PDB file of C-alpha atoms in Angstrom:
ATOM      1  CA  GLY A 173      10.702   4.353 -14.192  1.00  0.00           C
ATOM      2  CA  ALA A 174      10.723   3.078 -10.693  1.00  0.00           C
ATOM      3  CA  VAL A 175       9.657  -0.338 -11.319  1.00  0.00           C
ATOM      4  CA  VAL A 176       9.558  -3.148  -8.587  1.00  0.00           C
ATOM      5  CA  SER A 177       9.369  -6.724  -9.504  1.00  0.00           C
ATOM      6  CA  GLN A 178       8.008  -9.341  -7.217  1.00  0.00           C
ATOM      7  CA  HIS A 179       8.209 -13.100  -7.765  1.00  0.00           C
ATOM      8  CA  PRO A 180       6.474 -15.433  -7.593  1.00  0.00           C
ATOM      9  CA  SER A 181       3.016 -13.988  -8.211  1.00  0.00           C
ATOM     10  CA  TRP A 182       1.255 -17.175  -6.870  1.00  0.00           C
ATOM     11  CA  VAL A 183       2.212 -19.938  -4.584  1.00  0.00           C
ATOM     12  CA  ILE A 184       0.397 -22.997  -3.593  1.00  0.00           C
ATOM     13  CA  CYS A 185       2.120 -25.291  -1.252  1.00  0.00           C
ATOM     14  CA  LYS A 186       1.672 -27.842   1.643  1.00  0.00           C
ATOM     15  CA  SER A 187       1.663 -27.007   5.290  1.00  0.00           C
ATOM     16  CA  GLY A 188       5.181 -27.187   6.794  1.00  0.00           C
ATOM     17  CA  THR A 189       6.910 -25.761   3.615  1.00  0.00           C
ATOM     18  CA  SER A 190       9.104 -22.752   3.584  1.00  0.00           C
ATOM     19  CA  VAL A 191       8.441 -20.196   0.850  1.00  0.00           C
ATOM     20  CA  LYS A 192      10.860 -17.355  -0.396  1.00  0.00           C
ATOM     21  CA  ILE A 193       9.363 -14.297  -2.123  1.00  0.00           C
ATOM     22  CA  GLU A 194      11.774 -12.069  -3.898  1.00  0.00           C
ATOM     23  CA  CYS A 195      11.484  -8.169  -4.315  1.00  0.00           C
ATOM     24  CA  ARG A 196      13.520  -6.418  -6.852  1.00  0.00           C
ATOM     25  CA  SER A 197      13.952  -2.784  -7.816  1.00  0.00           C
ATOM     26  CA  LEU A 198      14.698  -2.948 -11.473  1.00  0.00           C
ATOM     27  CA  ASP A 199      15.737   0.804 -12.326  1.00  0.00           C
ATOM     28  CA  PHE A 200      16.612   2.365  -8.991  1.00  0.00           C
ATOM     29  CA  GLN A 201      18.364   1.737  -5.850  1.00  0.00           C
ATOM     30  CA  ALA A 202      16.056   0.961  -3.075  1.00  0.00           C
ATOM     31  CA  THR A 203      17.478   2.099   0.248  1.00  0.00           C
ATOM     32  CA  THR A 204      14.312   0.853   2.088  1.00  0.00           C
ATOM     33  CA  MET A 205      11.905  -1.934   1.296  1.00  0.00           C
ATOM     34  CA  PHE A 206       8.642  -2.735   3.104  1.00  0.00           C
ATOM     35  CA  TRP A 207       6.672  -5.979   3.452  1.00  0.00           C
ATOM     36  CA  TYR A 208       2.931  -5.996   3.837  1.00  0.00           C
ATOM     37  CA  ARG A 209       0.422  -8.488   4.248  1.00  0.00           C
ATOM     38  CA  GLN A 210      -3.233  -8.272   3.247  1.00  0.00           C
ATOM     39  CA  PHE A 211      -6.032 -10.553   4.283  1.00  0.00           C
ATOM     40  CA  PRO A 212      -9.306 -10.677   2.124  1.00  0.00           C
ATOM     41  CA  LYS A 213     -11.327  -7.446   2.507  1.00  0.00           C
ATOM     42  CA  GLN A 214      -8.794  -5.971   4.911  1.00  0.00           C
ATOM     43  CA  SER A 215      -6.256  -3.194   4.650  1.00  0.00           C
ATOM     44  CA  LEU A 216      -2.567  -3.401   4.137  1.00  0.00           C
ATOM     45  CA  MET A 217      -0.639  -4.297   7.157  1.00  0.00           C
ATOM     46  CA  LEU A 218       2.985  -3.392   7.340  1.00  0.00           C
ATOM     47  CA  MET A 219       4.991  -6.597   8.557  1.00  0.00           C
ATOM     48  CA  ALA A 220       8.498  -5.151   8.469  1.00  0.00           C
ATOM     49  CA  THR A 221      10.767  -2.505   7.104  1.00  0.00           C
ATOM     50  CA  SER A 222      14.297  -3.239   5.913  1.00  0.00           C
ATOM     51  CA  ASN A 223      17.339  -0.998   4.939  1.00  0.00           C
ATOM     52  CA  GLU A 224      20.060  -2.504   2.949  1.00  0.00           C
ATOM     53  CA  GLY A 225      22.828  -4.120   4.845  1.00  0.00           C
ATOM     54  CA  SER A 226      21.027  -3.965   8.170  1.00  0.00           C
ATOM     55  CA  LYS A 227      18.564  -5.954  10.072  1.00  0.00           C
ATOM     56  CA  ALA A 228      14.717  -5.700   9.489  1.00  0.00           C
ATOM     57  CA  THR A 229      12.504  -3.642  11.695  1.00  0.00           C
ATOM     58  CA  TYR A 230       9.476  -5.734  12.544  1.00  0.00           C
ATOM     59  CA  GLU A 231       6.027  -4.416  13.540  1.00  0.00           C
ATOM     60  CA  GLN A 232       4.468  -5.558  16.709  1.00  0.00           C
ATOM     61  CA  GLY A 233       2.989  -8.949  16.439  1.00  0.00           C
ATOM     62  CA  VAL A 234       5.036 -10.090  13.429  1.00  0.00           C
ATOM     63  CA  GLU A 235       7.332 -13.140  14.471  1.00  0.00           C
ATOM     64  CA  LYS A 236      10.820 -12.368  13.202  1.00  0.00           C
ATOM     65  CA  ASP A 237      11.771 -15.964  13.207  1.00  0.00           C
ATOM     66  CA  LYS A 238       8.832 -16.922  11.087  1.00  0.00           C
ATOM     67  CA  PHE A 239       9.172 -14.229   8.548  1.00  0.00           C
ATOM     68  CA  LEU A 240      12.777 -13.978   7.707  1.00  0.00           C
ATOM     69  CA  ILE A 241      13.673 -10.866   5.782  1.00  0.00           C
ATOM     70  CA  ASN A 242      17.078 -10.366   3.868  1.00  0.00           C
ATOM     71  CA  HIS A 243      17.939  -7.208   2.223  1.00  0.00           C
ATOM     72  CA  ALA A 244      21.364  -8.053   1.036  1.00  0.00           C
ATOM     73  CA  SER A 245      21.699  -5.428  -1.782  1.00  0.00           C
ATOM     74  CA  LEU A 246      20.045  -2.073  -2.990  1.00  0.00           C
ATOM     75  CA  THR A 247      18.015  -3.914  -5.458  1.00  0.00           C
ATOM     76  CA  LEU A 248      16.916  -7.200  -3.712  1.00  0.00           C
ATOM     77  CA  SER A 249      14.965  -8.019  -0.597  1.00  0.00           C
ATOM     78  CA  THR A 250      13.645 -11.478   0.189  1.00  0.00           C
ATOM     79  CA  LEU A 251      10.889 -12.545   2.566  1.00  0.00           C
ATOM     80  CA  THR A 252      11.096 -16.205   3.675  1.00  0.00           C
ATOM     81  CA  VAL A 253       7.870 -17.573   5.316  1.00  0.00           C
ATOM     82  CA  THR A 254       9.282 -20.587   7.406  1.00  0.00           C
ATOM     83  CA  SER A 255       7.187 -23.640   8.046  1.00  0.00           C
ATOM     84  CA  ALA A 256       4.171 -21.875   6.626  1.00  0.00           C
ATOM     85  CA  HIS A 257       0.756 -23.007   7.918  1.00  0.00           C
ATOM     86  CA  PRO A 258      -2.689 -22.299   6.431  1.00  0.00           C
ATOM     87  CA  GLU A 259      -3.215 -19.316   8.576  1.00  0.00           C
ATOM     88  CA  ASP A 260      -0.102 -17.647   6.731  1.00  0.00           C
ATOM     89  CA  SER A 261      -2.262 -17.809   3.627  1.00  0.00           C
ATOM     90  CA  SER A 262      -2.453 -14.222   2.327  1.00  0.00           C
ATOM     91  CA  PHE A 263      -1.514 -11.615  -0.034  1.00  0.00           C
ATOM     92  CA  TYR A 264       2.075 -10.422   0.415  1.00  0.00           C
ATOM     93  CA  ILE A 265       3.134  -7.235  -1.122  1.00  0.00           C
ATOM     94  CA  CYS A 266       6.555  -5.552  -1.112  1.00  0.00           C
ATOM     95  CA  SER A 267       7.429  -1.986  -1.755  1.00  0.00           C
ATOM     96  CA  ALA A 268      10.546   0.050  -2.206  1.00  0.00           C
ATOM     97  CA  SER A 269      11.707   3.487  -1.744  1.00  0.00           C
ATOM     98  CA  GLY A 270      14.874   5.234  -2.897  1.00  0.00           C
ATOM     99  CA  GLN A 271      16.575   8.640  -3.281  1.00  0.00           C
ATOM    100  CA  GLY A 272      15.458  11.026  -5.933  1.00  0.00           C
ATOM    101  CA  LEU A 273      12.362   9.417  -7.034  1.00  0.00           C
ATOM    102  CA  ASP A 274       9.071  11.160  -7.684  1.00  0.00           C
ATOM    103  CA  HIS A 275       6.481  12.102  -5.081  1.00  0.00           C
ATOM    104  CA  GLN A 276       5.529   8.498  -4.704  1.00  0.00           C
ATOM    105  CA  PRO A 277       6.879   7.414  -1.255  1.00  0.00           C
ATOM    106  CA  GLN A 278       6.715   3.739  -2.118  1.00  0.00           C
ATOM    107  CA  HIS A 279       6.704   1.774  -5.294  1.00  0.00           C
ATOM    108  CA  PHE A 280       4.820  -1.494  -5.089  1.00  0.00           C
ATOM    109  CA  GLY A 281       5.440  -4.853  -6.455  1.00  0.00           C
ATOM    110  CA  ASP A 282       2.563  -6.788  -7.926  1.00  0.00           C
ATOM    111  CA  GLY A 283       2.113  -8.938  -4.916  1.00  0.00           C
ATOM    112  CA  THR A 284       2.333 -12.750  -4.122  1.00  0.00           C
ATOM    113  CA  ARG A 285      -0.705 -14.747  -3.387  1.00  0.00           C
ATOM    114  CA  LEU A 286       0.299 -17.443  -0.916  1.00  0.00           C
ATOM    115  CA  SER A 287      -2.061 -20.488  -0.346  1.00  0.00           C
ATOM    116  CA  ILE A 288      -1.054 -22.957   2.170  1.00  0.00           C
ATOM    117  CA  LEU A 289      -2.962 -26.312   1.992  1.00  0.00           C
TER     118      LEU A 289
ATOM    119  CA  GLY B 167      -2.234   7.886  18.698  1.00  0.00           C
ATOM    120  CA  GLN B 168      -2.344   7.702  14.902  1.00  0.00           C
ATOM    121  CA  ASN B 169      -5.789   7.313  13.308  1.00  0.00           C
ATOM    122  CA  ILE B 170      -6.975   7.689   9.671  1.00  0.00           C
ATOM    123  CA  ASP B 171     -10.798   7.411   9.084  1.00  0.00           C
ATOM    124  CA  GLN B 172     -12.408   6.712   5.728  1.00  0.00           C
ATOM    125  CA  PRO B 173     -15.912   5.201   4.813  1.00  0.00           C
ATOM    126  CA  THR B 174     -15.860   1.469   4.347  1.00  0.00           C
ATOM    127  CA  GLU B 175     -17.792   1.403   1.398  1.00  0.00           C
ATOM    128  CA  MET B 176     -19.471   3.823  -1.224  1.00  0.00           C
ATOM    129  CA  THR B 177     -21.754   3.256  -4.185  1.00  0.00           C
ATOM    130  CA  ALA B 178     -22.077   5.617  -7.213  1.00  0.00           C
ATOM    131  CA  THR B 179     -23.430   5.427 -10.767  1.00  0.00           C
ATOM    132  CA  GLU B 180     -21.419   5.246 -13.976  1.00  0.00           C
ATOM    133  CA  GLY B 181     -20.818   8.812 -15.255  1.00  0.00           C
ATOM    134  CA  ALA B 182     -21.538  10.445 -11.943  1.00  0.00           C
ATOM    135  CA  ILE B 183     -19.155  12.186  -9.467  1.00  0.00           C
ATOM    136  CA  VAL B 184     -18.105  10.730  -6.145  1.00  0.00           C
ATOM    137  CA  GLN B 185     -16.129  12.277  -3.273  1.00  0.00           C
ATOM    138  CA  ILE B 186     -14.202   9.964  -0.824  1.00  0.00           C
ATOM    139  CA  ASN B 187     -13.351  11.669   2.396  1.00  0.00           C
ATOM    140  CA  CYS B 188     -10.447  10.950   4.728  1.00  0.00           C
ATOM    141  CA  THR B 189      -9.813  12.384   8.228  1.00  0.00           C
ATOM    142  CA  TYR B 190      -6.583  11.838  10.036  1.00  0.00           C
ATOM    143  CA  GLN B 191      -4.717  12.380  13.345  1.00  0.00           C
ATOM    144  CA  THR B 192      -1.045  11.461  13.096  1.00  0.00           C
ATOM    145  CA  SER B 193       2.231  12.324  14.813  1.00  0.00           C
ATOM    146  CA  GLY B 194       3.505  14.756  12.361  1.00  0.00           C
ATOM    147  CA  PHE B 195       2.675  15.104   8.715  1.00  0.00           C
ATOM    148  CA  ASN B 196       4.901  14.942   5.620  1.00  0.00           C
ATOM    149  CA  GLY B 197       2.306  14.505   3.012  1.00  0.00           C
ATOM    150  CA  LEU B 198      -1.017  12.650   2.185  1.00  0.00           C
ATOM    151  CA  PHE B 199      -1.225  10.000  -0.524  1.00  0.00           C
ATOM    152  CA  TRP B 200      -4.206   8.413  -2.159  1.00  0.00           C
ATOM    153  CA  TYR B 201      -3.807   4.920  -3.786  1.00  0.00           C
ATOM    154  CA  GLN B 202      -6.100   2.766  -5.852  1.00  0.00           C
ATOM    155  CA  GLN B 203      -6.166  -0.983  -5.333  1.00  0.00           C
ATOM    156  CA  HIS B 204      -8.229  -3.316  -7.359  1.00  0.00           C
ATOM    157  CA  ALA B 205      -9.110  -6.672  -5.873  1.00  0.00           C
ATOM    158  CA  GLY B 206      -6.100  -9.035  -5.872  1.00  0.00           C
ATOM    159  CA  GLU B 207      -3.671  -6.464  -7.061  1.00  0.00           C
ATOM    160  CA  ALA B 208      -1.173  -4.200  -5.338  1.00  0.00           C
ATOM    161  CA  PRO B 209      -1.929  -0.460  -4.796  1.00  0.00           C
ATOM    162  CA  THR B 210      -1.134   2.140  -7.438  1.00  0.00           C
ATOM    163  CA  PHE B 211      -0.337   5.651  -6.719  1.00  0.00           C
ATOM    164  CA  LEU B 212      -3.047   8.404  -7.557  1.00  0.00           C
ATOM    165  CA  SER B 213      -2.091  11.408  -5.837  1.00  0.00           C
ATOM    166  CA  TYR B 214       0.090  13.544  -3.435  1.00  0.00           C
ATOM    167  CA  ASN B 215      -0.763  16.510  -1.314  1.00  0.00           C
ATOM    168  CA  VAL B 216       1.573  18.359   1.148  1.00  0.00           C
ATOM    169  CA  LEU B 217       0.092  21.832   0.797  1.00  0.00           C
ATOM    170  CA  ASP B 218      -3.447  23.045   1.423  1.00  0.00           C
ATOM    171  CA  GLY B 219      -5.693  23.060  -1.725  1.00  0.00           C
ATOM    172  CA  LEU B 220      -6.730  21.034  -4.644  1.00  0.00           C
ATOM    173  CA  GLU B 221      -4.468  19.007  -6.837  1.00  0.00           C
ATOM    174  CA  GLU B 222      -6.173  18.037 -10.200  1.00  0.00           C
ATOM    175  CA  LYS B 223      -5.043  15.178 -12.489  1.00  0.00           C
ATOM    176  CA  GLY B 224      -7.461  14.193 -15.252  1.00  0.00           C
ATOM    177  CA  ARG B 225     -10.719  12.818 -13.792  1.00  0.00           C
ATOM    178  CA  PHE B 226      -9.183  12.558 -10.432  1.00  0.00           C
ATOM    179  CA  SER B 227      -8.598  15.533  -7.930  1.00  0.00           C
ATOM    180  CA  SER B 228      -7.469  15.454  -4.402  1.00  0.00           C
ATOM    181  CA  PHE B 229      -7.920  18.065  -1.793  1.00  0.00           C
ATOM    182  CA  LEU B 230      -6.005  18.749   1.510  1.00  0.00           C
ATOM    183  CA  SER B 231      -6.699  20.902   4.624  1.00  0.00           C
ATOM    184  CA  ARG B 232      -3.939  20.365   7.069  1.00  0.00           C
ATOM    185  CA  SER B 233      -5.658  22.572   9.776  1.00  0.00           C
ATOM    186  CA  LYS B 234      -8.713  20.321   9.624  1.00  0.00           C
ATOM    187  CA  GLY B 235      -6.764  16.956   9.200  1.00  0.00           C
ATOM    188  CA  TYR B 236      -9.047  16.372   6.185  1.00  0.00           C
ATOM    189  CA  SER B 237      -8.624  15.185   2.536  1.00  0.00           C
ATOM    190  CA  TYR B 238     -10.994  14.024  -0.208  1.00  0.00           C
ATOM    191  CA  LEU B 239     -10.445  12.178  -3.540  1.00  0.00           C
ATOM    192  CA  LEU B 240     -12.873  13.560  -6.166  1.00  0.00           C
ATOM    193  CA  LEU B 241     -13.587  11.188  -8.966  1.00  0.00           C
ATOM    194  CA  LYS B 242     -15.443  12.450 -12.062  1.00  0.00           C
ATOM    195  CA  GLU B 243     -17.138  10.927 -15.074  1.00  0.00           C
ATOM    196  CA  LEU B 244     -16.990   7.508 -13.227  1.00  0.00           C
ATOM    197  CA  GLN B 245     -16.304   4.609 -15.261  1.00  0.00           C
ATOM    198  CA  MET B 246     -16.854   0.790 -14.440  1.00  0.00           C
ATOM    199  CA  LYS B 247     -13.138   0.276 -14.139  1.00  0.00           C
ATOM    200  CA  ASP B 248     -13.028   2.720 -11.262  1.00  0.00           C
ATOM    201  CA  SER B 249     -14.649   0.120  -9.079  1.00  0.00           C
ATOM    202  CA  ALA B 250     -11.785  -0.525  -6.551  1.00  0.00           C
ATOM    203  CA  SER B 251     -10.735   0.144  -3.112  1.00  0.00           C
ATOM    204  CA  TYR B 252      -9.253   3.724  -2.489  1.00  0.00           C
ATOM    205  CA  LEU B 253      -6.547   4.022   0.282  1.00  0.00           C
ATOM    206  CA  CYS B 254      -5.728   7.223   2.137  1.00  0.00           C
ATOM    207  CA  ALA B 255      -2.156   7.196   3.527  1.00  0.00           C
ATOM    208  CA  ILE B 256      -0.263   9.641   5.602  1.00  0.00           C
ATOM    209  CA  MET B 257       3.609  10.203   5.828  1.00  0.00           C
ATOM    210  CA  ASP B 258       4.225  10.831   9.602  1.00  0.00           C
ATOM    211  CA  SER B 259       7.167  12.679  11.171  1.00  0.00           C
ATOM    212  CA  ASN B 260       9.272   9.576  10.822  1.00  0.00           C
ATOM    213  CA  TYR B 261       8.529   9.449   7.019  1.00  0.00           C
ATOM    214  CA  GLN B 262       6.613   6.154   7.734  1.00  0.00           C
ATOM    215  CA  LEU B 263       3.421   5.670   5.662  1.00  0.00           C
ATOM    216  CA  ILE B 264       0.320   5.135   7.847  1.00  0.00           C
ATOM    217  CA  TRP B 265      -2.546   3.616   6.065  1.00  0.00           C
ATOM    218  CA  GLY B 266      -6.293   3.912   6.183  1.00  0.00           C
ATOM    219  CA  ALA B 267      -8.451   0.837   5.887  1.00  0.00           C
ATOM    220  CA  GLY B 268      -9.603   1.790   2.367  1.00  0.00           C
ATOM    221  CA  THR B 269     -12.934   2.817   0.763  1.00  0.00           C
ATOM    222  CA  LYS B 270     -14.499   0.218  -1.418  1.00  0.00           C
ATOM    223  CA  LEU B 271     -16.200   2.013  -4.386  1.00  0.00           C
ATOM    224  CA  ILE B 272     -18.755   0.187  -6.208  1.00  0.00           C
ATOM    225  CA  ILE B 273     -19.954   1.642  -9.725  1.00  0.00           C
ATOM    226  CA  LYS B 274     -23.215   0.647 -10.912  1.00  0.00           C
ATOM    227  CA  PRO B 275     -24.383   1.048 -14.608  1.00  0.00           C
TER     228      PRO B 275
END
């Protein structure tokens, strides 16, 4: 149980393109979803936390106008990287938490590798 | 401030035992978690400690001492597939996960 599906797994696009990444909880209601970014050989960096039906809380240094997060339902959150540039190339990972799950505080999607040319 | 320290890299031999340490200073404590992350993949949950002591799960064990702000992950009978990064994370008083930088474990034949 507690499966999180993230799509797409890999994106290559031109500079200036906007890219949307979806994160779905398949068998539980995700009251909170988290978006992380991970550059090569570095640790996970939390970008933002979103609760269903409310605005996302962004970490310091993360541009909310560039990384648009929508958590419209208890099973879906999206991250849109607007006007992406090569420096936005990274591994983006979502995770979700919900009520009554096991000890795992967050269940992770498989990640999206974003490459901007 | 919040701080989690773990070694950057460790090397061990197939079949051996390795211990990965994690020390922390955080605002509040609601549990310590260990995750495994293979290159290019998302983290996978390994263990959870909230009380002092040792939690054993197959070849992996995790220990916690809250008074010392210290934990370790013990991996026995190492296999080549155990080559990965191991992330220590603390849930703070706001129930937010604070992540360590991870320890890259290299297993040699």
